[in-house]
Tab-separated table of C-alpha atoms in Angstrom:
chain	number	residue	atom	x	y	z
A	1	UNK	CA	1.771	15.893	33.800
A	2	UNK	CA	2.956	17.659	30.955
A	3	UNK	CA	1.471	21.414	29.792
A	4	UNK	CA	1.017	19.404	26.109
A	5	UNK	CA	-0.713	16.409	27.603
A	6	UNK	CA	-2.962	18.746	29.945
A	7	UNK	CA	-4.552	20.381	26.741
A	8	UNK	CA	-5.093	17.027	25.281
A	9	UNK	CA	-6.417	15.597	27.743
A	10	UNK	CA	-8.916	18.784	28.203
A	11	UNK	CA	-10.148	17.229	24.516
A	12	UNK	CA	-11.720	14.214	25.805
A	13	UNK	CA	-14.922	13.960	27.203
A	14	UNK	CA	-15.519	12.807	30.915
A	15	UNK	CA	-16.523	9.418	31.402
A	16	UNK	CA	-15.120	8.251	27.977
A	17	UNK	CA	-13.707	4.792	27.335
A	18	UNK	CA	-10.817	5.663	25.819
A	19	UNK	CA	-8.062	3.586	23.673
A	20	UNK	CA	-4.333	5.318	23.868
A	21	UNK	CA	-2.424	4.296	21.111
A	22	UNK	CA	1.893	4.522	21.753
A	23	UNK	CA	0.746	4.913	25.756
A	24	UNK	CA	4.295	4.957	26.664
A	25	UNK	CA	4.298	4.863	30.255
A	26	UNK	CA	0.630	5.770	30.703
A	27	UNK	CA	0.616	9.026	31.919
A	28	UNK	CA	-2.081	10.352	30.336
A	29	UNK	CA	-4.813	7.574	30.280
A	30	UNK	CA	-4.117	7.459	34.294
A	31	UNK	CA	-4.135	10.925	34.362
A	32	UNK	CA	-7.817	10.545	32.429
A	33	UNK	CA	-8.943	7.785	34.788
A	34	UNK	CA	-8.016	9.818	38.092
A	35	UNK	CA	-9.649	13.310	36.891
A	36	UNK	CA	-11.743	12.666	34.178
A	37	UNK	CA	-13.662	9.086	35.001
A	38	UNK	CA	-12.028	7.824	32.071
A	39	UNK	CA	-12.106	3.977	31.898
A	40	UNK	CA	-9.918	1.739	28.643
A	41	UNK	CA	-6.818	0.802	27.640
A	42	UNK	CA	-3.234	1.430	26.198
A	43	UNK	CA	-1.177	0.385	23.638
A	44	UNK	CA	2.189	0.040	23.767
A	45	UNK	CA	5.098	-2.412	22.106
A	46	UNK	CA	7.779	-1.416	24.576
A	47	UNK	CA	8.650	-4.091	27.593
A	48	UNK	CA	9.877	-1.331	30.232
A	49	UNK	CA	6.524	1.167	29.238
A	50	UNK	CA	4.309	-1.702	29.585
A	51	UNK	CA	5.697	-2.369	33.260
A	52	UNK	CA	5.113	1.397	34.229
A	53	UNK	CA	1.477	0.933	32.903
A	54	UNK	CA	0.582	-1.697	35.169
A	55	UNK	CA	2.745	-0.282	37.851
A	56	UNK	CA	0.112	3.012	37.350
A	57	UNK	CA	-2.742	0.596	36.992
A	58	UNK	CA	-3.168	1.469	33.547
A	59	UNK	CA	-4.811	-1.468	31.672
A	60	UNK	CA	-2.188	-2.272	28.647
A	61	UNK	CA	-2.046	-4.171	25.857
A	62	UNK	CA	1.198	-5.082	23.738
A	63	UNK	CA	0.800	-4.716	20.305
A	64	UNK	CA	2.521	-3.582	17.076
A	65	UNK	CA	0.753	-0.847	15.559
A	66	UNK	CA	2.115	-1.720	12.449
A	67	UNK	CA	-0.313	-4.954	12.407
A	68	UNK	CA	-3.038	-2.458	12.775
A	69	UNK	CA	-5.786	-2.947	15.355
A	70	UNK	CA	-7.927	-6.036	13.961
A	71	UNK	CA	-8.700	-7.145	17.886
A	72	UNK	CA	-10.655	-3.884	18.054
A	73	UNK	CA	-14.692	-3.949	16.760
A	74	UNK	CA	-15.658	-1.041	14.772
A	75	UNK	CA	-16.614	1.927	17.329
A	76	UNK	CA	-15.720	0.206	20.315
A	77	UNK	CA	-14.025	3.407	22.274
A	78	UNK	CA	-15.587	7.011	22.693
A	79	UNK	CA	-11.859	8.410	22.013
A	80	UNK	CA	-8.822	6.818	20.246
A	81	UNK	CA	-5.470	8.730	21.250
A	82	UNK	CA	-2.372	8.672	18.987
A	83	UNK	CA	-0.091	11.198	20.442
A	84	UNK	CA	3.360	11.238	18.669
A	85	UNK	CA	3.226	8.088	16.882
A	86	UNK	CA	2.109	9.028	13.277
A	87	UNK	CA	5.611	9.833	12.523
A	88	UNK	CA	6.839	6.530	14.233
A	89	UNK	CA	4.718	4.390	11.790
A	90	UNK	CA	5.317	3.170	7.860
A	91	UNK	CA	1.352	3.126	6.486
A	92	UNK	CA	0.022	5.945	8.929
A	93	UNK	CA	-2.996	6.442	6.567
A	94	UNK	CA	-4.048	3.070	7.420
A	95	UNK	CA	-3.474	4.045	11.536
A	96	UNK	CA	-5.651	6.866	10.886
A	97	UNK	CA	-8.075	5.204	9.361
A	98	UNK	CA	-8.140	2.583	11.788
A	99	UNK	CA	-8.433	5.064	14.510
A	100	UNK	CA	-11.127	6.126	12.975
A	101	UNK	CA	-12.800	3.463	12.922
A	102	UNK	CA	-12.482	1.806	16.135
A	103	UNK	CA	-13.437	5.400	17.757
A	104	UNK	CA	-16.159	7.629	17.481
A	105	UNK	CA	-13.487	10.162	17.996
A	106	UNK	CA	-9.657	10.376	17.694
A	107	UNK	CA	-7.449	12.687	18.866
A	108	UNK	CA	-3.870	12.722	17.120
A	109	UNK	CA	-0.677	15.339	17.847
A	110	UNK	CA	2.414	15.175	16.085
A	111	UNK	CA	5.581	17.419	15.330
A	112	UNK	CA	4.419	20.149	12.693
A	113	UNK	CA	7.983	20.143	10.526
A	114	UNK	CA	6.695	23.685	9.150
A	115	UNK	CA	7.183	25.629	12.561
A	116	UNK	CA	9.524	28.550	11.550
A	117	UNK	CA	12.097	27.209	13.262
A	118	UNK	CA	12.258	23.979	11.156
A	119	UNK	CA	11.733	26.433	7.949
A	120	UNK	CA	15.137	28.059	9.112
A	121	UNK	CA	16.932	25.439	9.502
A	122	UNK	CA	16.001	24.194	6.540
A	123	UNK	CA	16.596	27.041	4.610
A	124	UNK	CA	19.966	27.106	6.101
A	125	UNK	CA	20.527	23.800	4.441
A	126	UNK	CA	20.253	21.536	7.551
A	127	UNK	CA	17.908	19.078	8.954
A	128	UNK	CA	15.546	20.808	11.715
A	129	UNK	CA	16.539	19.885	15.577
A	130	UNK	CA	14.731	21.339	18.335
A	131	UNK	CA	13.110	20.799	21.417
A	132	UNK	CA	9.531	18.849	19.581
A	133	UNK	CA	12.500	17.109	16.894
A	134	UNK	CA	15.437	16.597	18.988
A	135	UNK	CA	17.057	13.998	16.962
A	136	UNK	CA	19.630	14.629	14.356
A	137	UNK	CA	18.692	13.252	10.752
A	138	UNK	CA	20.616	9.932	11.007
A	139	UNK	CA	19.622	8.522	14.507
A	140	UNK	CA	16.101	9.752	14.660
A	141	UNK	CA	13.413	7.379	15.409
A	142	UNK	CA	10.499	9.168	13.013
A	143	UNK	CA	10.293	7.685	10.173
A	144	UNK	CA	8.101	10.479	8.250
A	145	UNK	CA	7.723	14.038	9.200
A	146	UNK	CA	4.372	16.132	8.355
A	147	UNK	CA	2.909	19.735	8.903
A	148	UNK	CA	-0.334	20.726	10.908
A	149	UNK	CA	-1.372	21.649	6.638
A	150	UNK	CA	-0.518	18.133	5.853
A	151	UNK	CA	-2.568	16.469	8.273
A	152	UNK	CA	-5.447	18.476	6.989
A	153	UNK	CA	-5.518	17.635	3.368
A	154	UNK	CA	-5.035	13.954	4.523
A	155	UNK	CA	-8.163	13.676	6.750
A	156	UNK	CA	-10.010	15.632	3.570
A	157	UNK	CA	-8.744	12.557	1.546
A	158	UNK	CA	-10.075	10.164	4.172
A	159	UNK	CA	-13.108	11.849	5.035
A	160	UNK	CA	-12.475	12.758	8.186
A	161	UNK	CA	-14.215	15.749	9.513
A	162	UNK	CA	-11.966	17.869	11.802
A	163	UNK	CA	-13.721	19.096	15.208
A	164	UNK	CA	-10.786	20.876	16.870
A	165	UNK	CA	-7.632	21.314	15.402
A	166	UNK	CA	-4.467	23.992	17.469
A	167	UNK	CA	-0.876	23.979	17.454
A	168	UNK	CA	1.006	23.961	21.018
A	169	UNK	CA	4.346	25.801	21.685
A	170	UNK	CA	5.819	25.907	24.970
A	171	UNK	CA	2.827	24.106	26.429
A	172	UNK	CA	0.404	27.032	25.379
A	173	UNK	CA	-2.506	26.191	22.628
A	174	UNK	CA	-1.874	28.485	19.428
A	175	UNK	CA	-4.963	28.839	17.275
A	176	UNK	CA	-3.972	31.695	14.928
A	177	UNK	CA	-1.110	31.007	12.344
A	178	UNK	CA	-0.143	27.206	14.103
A	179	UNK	CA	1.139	25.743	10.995
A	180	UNK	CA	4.100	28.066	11.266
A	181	UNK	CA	3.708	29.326	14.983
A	182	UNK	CA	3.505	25.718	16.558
A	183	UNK	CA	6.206	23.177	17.167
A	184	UNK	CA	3.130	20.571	17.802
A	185	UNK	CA	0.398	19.967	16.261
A	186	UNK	CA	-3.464	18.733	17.412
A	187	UNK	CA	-6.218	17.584	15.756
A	188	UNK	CA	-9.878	15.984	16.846
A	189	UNK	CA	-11.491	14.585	14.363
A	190	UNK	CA	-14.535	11.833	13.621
A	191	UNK	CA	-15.405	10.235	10.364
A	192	UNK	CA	-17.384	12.370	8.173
């Protein structure tokens, strides 16, 4: 398992149920289920993920998270993971709201478009690539790009209250400075 996914998964609380929105493959909730007593489910749209889900005995569901996650009863897991898939999604501020409300917690990490390298890049009149955005502009599959400062005014505007919130480069946690020191960003939050 990833250094990233490590310090995520050191976010949620042992014995959780826990919904993973985006699994992908389902690394991380069978990573939660082995070392963590972690019990739930994934989410996932993709045919081939799905297969390496139940192939890791990771419960799955497939679902478009456009469509939002009506099948889900308010408060129904003890975490709600989105991990890289804000960016993937057209309303995210309905996702996060929805995460918020079928969990008493979320967890969400994203690229942070403001890490200095991005900022150069930028400033050198070109679209950021790097190791967190490795896509060029045209063939990229994020549809919206955000900064550990953006996510923060946005839970403020949808009164979520933020328990934990670090950047990550190179698999380390950064706490000081992560809006432009961190290529990744993480938040915890719960509805205020």
């Amino acid at each position: 398992m990833t250094a990233v996914l490590e310090q995520i998964a050191a976010l949620v609380p042992p014995g959780s149920r826990v919904l993973d929105l985006g699994c992908g493959t389902g690394e991380l909730l069978a990573y939660l289920q082995q070392h963590r007593g972690c019990t739930g489910y994934g989410v996932e749209i993709d045919d081939a993920n799905l297969l390496a889900c139940v192939q890791r005995g990771v419960n799955a569901i497939q679902l478009n998270l456009e469509e939002g996650l009506s099948i889900f009863e308010d408060q129904s897991f003890d975490v709600v993971l989105q991990l890289e898939t804000l960016q993937h999604l057209r309303n995210t501020e309905l996702m996060l709201r929805e995460t918020a409300r079928v969990g008493r917690i979320g967890i969400v990490s994203f690229p942070n478009f403001a890490h200095w390298p991005n900022r150069l890049q930028v400033l050198m009149g070109r679209m950021p690539v790097t190791r967190v955005l490795p896509y060029q502009w045209y063939d990229t599959p994020n549809i919206r790009v955000g900064t550990y400062a953006d996510f923060e005014v946005l839970a403020q505007k949808n009164r979520l209250r933020i328990l934990d919130s670090f950047g990550i480069q190179n698999g380390q946690p950064v706490r000081r400075l992560p809006n432009l020191r961190a290529g990744m960003a993480v938040f915890k939050f719960e509805r205020g």
